[in-house]
Amino acid sequence: MIPEHVLVPYTQCELPPGPWVVFAPHADDETFGMGGALHKAAQAGIQTHVVVMTDGALGGENSCDTEQAATLIEIRESEVRAACDVLGVHSVFGLGEPDRGLQPEASLIERIAGIIADHKAGTVFFPGVLELHPDHRATAQLVWSALLSLTARRWRGLQPQIWSYEISVQSPVNRLMDITAVMAVKQQAMDIYVSQNSQNNYPELIMALNKARTFSMPPEVCFAEAFYCYPPQAMADAMTLRQAAEQMMNRYWDE
């Protein structure tokens, strides 16, 4: 069998090139998933932009009530802006798609492609393909389709790096980022999401995931965020996200 170091990094990665465009399925995923990286980028002078895909109307108690849902949408928008201020994010933009209702519509894919091109993204981030929530997986597929669309039209901008990030589960990764020095800031940002933290102890769970990701890191690394950087050839070969994910998983099998 192939050795561990082929499957998981033993050293921390460098920050990828900016500007960053981070696609978050819901308000909070950007912070829970990669809040430490976002703050490190801000410290390094890298411009970051967060795009929230859905309105988050189903992420709370009594969300089936129309009036309650409308109030929750406003609360979550306020929370994401406050959290991103703490993390040093340059801009936050919401697409307002229905919570648990993301669909592979051509108009939405084109809108995402326009955002990537307009921001001249150096790196594009989306959730890992093994995430459990359907909006997380749908976001990955939508962003991938948008990137394929840009590649197919011979986009004259620089081809951005493509990174997926973990939110709720461990996925195959090839990049680990030490966030020990900024974990207190990430925790401050996570605590802003009162509307979501009242549903579960999310900050505690995220900290446990970030702690678990230090398994292969030096002992001084107390917390890490994990990513998968897709090879540029995936776009050049016009791979589907499924094909690229299968290539990623092939590392776990004998060659």
Short mmCIF file of C-alpha atoms in Angstrom, two decimals:
data_model
loop_
_atom_site.label_atom_id
_atom_site.label_comp_id
_atom_site.label_asym_id
_atom_site.label_seq_id
_atom_site.Cartn_x
_atom_site.Cartn_y
_atom_site.Cartn_z
CA MET A 1 0.00 0.00 0.00
CA ILE A 2 1.13 3.58 -0.60
CA PRO A 3 2.59 5.38 2.46
CA GLU A 4 0.80 7.99 4.55
CA HIS A 5 2.70 11.00 3.25
CA VAL A 6 1.12 10.45 -0.17
CA LEU A 7 -2.34 10.78 1.38
CA VAL A 8 -1.85 13.65 3.83
CA PRO A 9 0.74 16.46 4.11
CA TYR A 10 3.32 16.47 6.89
CA THR A 11 4.11 20.17 6.51
CA GLN A 12 1.95 23.24 6.26
CA CYS A 13 1.23 24.87 2.90
CA GLU A 14 1.81 28.41 1.70
CA LEU A 15 -1.09 30.77 1.03
CA PRO A 16 -2.24 30.42 -2.58
CA PRO A 17 -2.33 33.46 -4.87
CA GLY A 18 -5.00 36.15 -4.56
CA PRO A 19 -7.48 37.49 -5.00
CA TRP A 20 -9.44 34.72 -3.34
CA VAL A 21 -13.08 34.05 -4.19
CA VAL A 22 -14.66 31.78 -1.58
CA PHE A 23 -18.03 30.20 -2.32
CA ALA A 24 -19.93 29.37 0.86
CA PRO A 25 -23.20 27.42 0.68
CA HIS A 26 -24.56 29.23 3.73
CA ALA A 27 -23.59 32.13 5.93
CA ASP A 28 -21.16 30.53 8.44
CA ASP A 29 -19.55 27.92 6.16
CA GLU A 30 -16.80 30.33 5.14
CA THR A 31 -15.88 30.86 8.81
CA PHE A 32 -16.30 27.30 10.07
CA GLY A 33 -14.54 25.88 7.02
CA MET A 34 -11.65 28.27 6.41
CA GLY A 35 -11.91 31.22 8.76
CA GLY A 36 -8.30 30.79 9.83
CA ALA A 37 -7.07 30.85 6.25
CA LEU A 38 -9.18 33.91 5.48
CA HIS A 39 -7.64 35.80 8.39
CA LYS A 40 -4.13 34.71 7.44
CA ALA A 41 -4.80 35.98 3.93
CA ALA A 42 -5.91 39.34 5.33
CA GLN A 43 -2.72 39.55 7.39
CA ALA A 44 -0.70 38.85 4.24
CA GLY A 45 -2.50 41.56 2.26
CA ILE A 46 -4.38 39.12 0.02
CA GLN A 47 -7.79 40.39 -1.06
CA THR A 48 -10.58 37.96 -0.23
CA HIS A 49 -14.21 37.85 -1.37
CA VAL A 50 -16.93 35.63 0.11
CA VAL A 51 -19.96 34.62 -1.97
CA VAL A 52 -22.83 33.14 0.05
CA MET A 53 -24.90 30.92 -2.20
CA THR A 54 -28.20 30.54 -0.28
CA ASP A 55 -30.42 32.70 1.90
CA GLY A 56 -30.09 30.30 4.85
CA ALA A 57 -33.81 30.47 5.57
CA LEU A 58 -33.99 26.86 6.81
CA GLY A 59 -31.13 27.09 9.28
CA GLY A 60 -33.08 27.69 12.47
CA GLU A 61 -36.06 26.85 14.62
CA ASN A 62 -39.51 27.63 13.23
CA SER A 63 -37.95 28.08 9.78
CA CYS A 64 -41.16 26.84 8.14
CA ASP A 65 -42.90 29.98 9.34
CA THR A 66 -42.66 32.62 6.60
CA GLU A 67 -42.19 35.55 8.97
CA GLN A 68 -39.63 33.68 11.06
CA ALA A 69 -37.74 32.65 7.91
CA ALA A 70 -37.57 36.25 6.67
CA THR A 71 -36.21 37.36 10.03
CA LEU A 72 -33.64 34.56 10.01
CA ILE A 73 -32.43 35.59 6.54
CA GLU A 74 -31.75 39.11 7.87
CA ILE A 75 -30.03 37.77 10.98
CA ARG A 76 -27.77 35.46 9.01
CA GLU A 77 -26.82 38.22 6.59
CA SER A 78 -25.90 40.43 9.54
CA GLU A 79 -23.90 37.61 11.13
CA VAL A 80 -21.87 36.81 8.03
CA ARG A 81 -20.94 40.45 7.53
CA ALA A 82 -19.88 40.78 11.15
CA ALA A 83 -17.88 37.53 11.06
CA CYS A 84 -16.16 38.51 7.81
CA ASP A 85 -15.27 41.90 9.31
CA VAL A 86 -13.51 40.08 12.15
CA LEU A 87 -11.65 37.87 9.67
CA GLY A 88 -10.63 40.80 7.47
CA VAL A 89 -12.60 39.74 4.39
CA HIS A 90 -12.68 42.45 1.72
CA SER A 91 -16.24 41.89 0.46
CA VAL A 92 -19.29 39.70 1.08
CA PHE A 93 -21.97 39.04 -1.51
CA GLY A 94 -25.10 36.89 -1.30
CA LEU A 95 -26.74 35.17 -4.26
CA GLY A 96 -29.97 34.59 -2.34
CA GLU A 97 -30.70 31.11 -3.70
CA PRO A 98 -33.19 29.03 -1.68
CA ASP A 99 -31.75 27.08 1.23
CA ARG A 100 -31.59 23.35 0.33
CA GLY A 101 -32.67 24.33 -3.15
CA LEU A 102 -29.49 24.83 -5.19
CA GLN A 103 -30.02 23.58 -8.74
CA PRO A 104 -27.58 23.28 -11.70
CA GLU A 105 -29.28 26.07 -13.64
CA ALA A 106 -27.39 27.61 -16.56
CA SER A 107 -28.18 31.14 -15.38
CA LEU A 108 -26.70 30.47 -11.93
CA ILE A 109 -23.57 28.87 -13.41
CA GLU A 110 -23.12 31.90 -15.66
CA ARG A 111 -23.56 34.22 -12.69
CA ILE A 112 -20.86 32.36 -10.76
CA ALA A 113 -18.54 32.45 -13.78
CA GLY A 114 -19.03 36.21 -13.98
CA ILE A 115 -18.11 36.66 -10.32
CA ILE A 116 -14.90 34.66 -10.76
CA ALA A 117 -13.93 36.61 -13.88
CA ASP A 118 -14.89 40.04 -12.49
CA HIS A 119 -12.75 39.53 -9.39
CA LYS A 120 -9.83 38.19 -11.45
CA ALA A 121 -9.60 35.32 -8.99
CA GLY A 122 -6.17 33.90 -8.28
CA THR A 123 -7.70 31.09 -6.22
CA VAL A 124 -11.27 29.81 -6.11
CA PHE A 125 -12.55 27.88 -3.09
CA PHE A 126 -15.60 25.63 -2.75
CA PRO A 127 -16.65 22.87 -0.30
CA GLY A 128 -15.24 19.37 -0.52
CA VAL A 129 -17.14 16.84 -2.61
CA LEU A 130 -17.69 14.48 0.34
CA GLU A 131 -19.61 17.01 2.42
CA LEU A 132 -22.95 15.71 3.71
CA HIS A 133 -25.23 18.71 3.26
CA PRO A 134 -26.70 18.77 -0.28
CA ASP A 135 -26.07 22.52 -0.63
CA HIS A 136 -22.38 21.97 0.10
CA ARG A 137 -22.07 19.38 -2.67
CA ALA A 138 -24.24 21.40 -5.04
CA THR A 139 -22.03 24.46 -4.50
CA ALA A 140 -18.97 22.42 -5.48
CA GLN A 141 -20.65 21.23 -8.67
CA LEU A 142 -21.94 24.68 -9.61
CA VAL A 143 -18.56 26.36 -9.14
CA TRP A 144 -16.79 23.57 -11.04
CA SER A 145 -19.23 23.98 -13.93
CA ALA A 146 -18.59 27.72 -13.94
CA LEU A 147 -14.84 27.17 -14.08
CA LEU A 148 -15.26 24.73 -16.95
CA SER A 149 -17.38 27.31 -18.73
CA LEU A 150 -14.68 29.95 -18.37
CA THR A 151 -12.02 27.53 -19.63
CA ALA A 152 -14.12 26.50 -22.62
CA ARG A 153 -14.58 30.08 -23.80
CA ARG A 154 -10.80 30.58 -23.80
CA TRP A 155 -10.96 32.98 -20.89
CA ARG A 156 -8.04 35.38 -21.24
CA GLY A 157 -7.55 35.83 -17.51
CA LEU A 158 -5.05 33.77 -15.56
CA GLN A 159 -6.40 30.32 -14.74
CA PRO A 160 -7.09 30.38 -10.99
CA GLN A 161 -5.99 27.67 -8.64
CA ILE A 162 -8.91 25.50 -7.54
CA TRP A 163 -9.12 24.54 -3.87
CA SER A 164 -11.83 22.71 -1.94
CA TYR A 165 -12.15 23.17 1.81
CA GLU A 166 -13.55 21.09 4.64
CA ILE A 167 -16.58 22.25 6.61
CA SER A 168 -18.19 19.38 8.50
CA VAL A 169 -16.32 16.20 7.56
CA GLN A 170 -12.82 15.08 6.71
CA SER A 171 -12.18 14.63 3.00
CA PRO A 172 -9.13 13.64 0.95
CA VAL A 173 -6.72 16.59 1.15
CA ASN A 174 -3.29 17.59 -0.11
CA ARG A 175 -2.87 20.90 1.70
CA LEU A 176 -2.82 21.63 5.45
CA MET A 177 -2.67 25.18 6.78
CA ASP A 178 -1.43 25.93 10.29
CA ILE A 179 -3.99 28.26 11.91
CA THR A 180 -2.68 27.99 15.48
CA ALA A 181 -1.72 31.66 15.67
CA VAL A 182 -5.12 32.86 14.41
CA MET A 183 -7.39 30.31 16.09
CA ALA A 184 -8.56 32.86 18.66
CA VAL A 185 -9.73 35.15 15.84
CA LYS A 186 -11.50 32.27 14.10
CA GLN A 187 -13.22 31.38 17.37
CA GLN A 188 -14.32 35.00 17.79
CA ALA A 189 -15.82 34.93 14.30
CA MET A 190 -17.52 31.56 14.91
CA ASP A 191 -19.12 32.87 18.10
CA ILE A 192 -20.90 35.58 16.08
CA TYR A 193 -23.17 32.94 14.53
CA VAL A 194 -25.58 32.83 17.46
CA SER A 195 -28.49 31.81 15.21
CA GLN A 196 -26.65 28.64 14.22
CA ASN A 197 -24.74 27.89 17.40
CA SER A 198 -28.05 27.71 19.26
CA GLN A 199 -28.83 24.63 17.12
CA ASN A 200 -25.62 22.76 17.95
CA ASN A 201 -22.19 23.27 19.50
CA TYR A 202 -20.67 24.05 16.09
CA PRO A 203 -17.57 25.98 17.27
CA GLU A 204 -16.60 23.07 19.52
CA LEU A 205 -17.09 20.59 16.69
CA ILE A 206 -15.07 22.72 14.25
CA MET A 207 -12.24 23.13 16.73
CA ALA A 208 -12.17 19.35 17.14
CA LEU A 209 -11.94 18.92 13.37
CA ASN A 210 -9.15 21.50 13.17
CA LYS A 211 -7.35 19.74 16.04
CA ALA A 212 -7.70 16.35 14.36
CA ARG A 213 -6.10 17.74 11.22
CA THR A 214 -2.80 18.21 13.11
CA PHE A 215 -2.29 14.42 13.28
CA SER A 216 0.50 14.51 10.69
CA MET A 217 1.85 17.95 11.60
CA PRO A 218 4.72 18.97 13.91
CA PRO A 219 3.79 19.11 17.64
CA GLU A 220 3.80 22.91 17.74
CA VAL A 221 0.86 23.00 15.32
CA CYS A 222 -2.26 22.94 17.51
CA PHE A 223 -4.92 23.64 14.86
CA ALA A 224 -4.99 23.24 11.08
CA GLU A 225 -7.46 23.68 8.22
CA ALA A 226 -7.44 21.20 5.36
CA PHE A 227 -7.82 21.69 1.61
CA TYR A 228 -7.52 19.87 -1.68
CA CYS A 229 -5.79 21.70 -4.52
CA TYR A 230 -6.99 20.30 -7.84
CA PRO A 231 -4.36 19.88 -10.57
CA PRO A 232 -4.61 22.40 -13.43
CA GLN A 233 -4.81 19.52 -15.88
CA ALA A 234 -8.32 18.75 -14.62
CA MET A 235 -9.59 21.91 -16.29
CA ALA A 236 -7.38 21.49 -19.34
CA ASP A 237 -8.87 18.02 -19.85
CA ALA A 238 -12.40 19.33 -19.23
CA MET A 239 -12.94 16.78 -16.49
CA THR A 240 -16.25 16.67 -14.68
CA LEU A 241 -16.05 17.18 -10.93
CA ARG A 242 -16.87 13.50 -10.51
CA GLN A 243 -13.92 12.51 -12.70
CA ALA A 244 -11.60 14.86 -10.80
CA ALA A 245 -12.85 13.48 -7.48
CA GLU A 246 -12.30 9.91 -8.66
CA GLN A 247 -8.74 10.86 -9.61
CA MET A 248 -8.33 12.32 -6.11
CA MET A 249 -9.61 9.11 -4.50
CA ASN A 250 -7.33 6.92 -6.61
CA ARG A 251 -4.46 7.93 -4.33
CA TYR A 252 -5.90 5.54 -1.74
CA TRP A 253 -5.38 2.48 -3.95
CA ASP A 254 -2.30 0.67 -5.14
CA GLU A 255 -1.02 1.96 -8.47
#
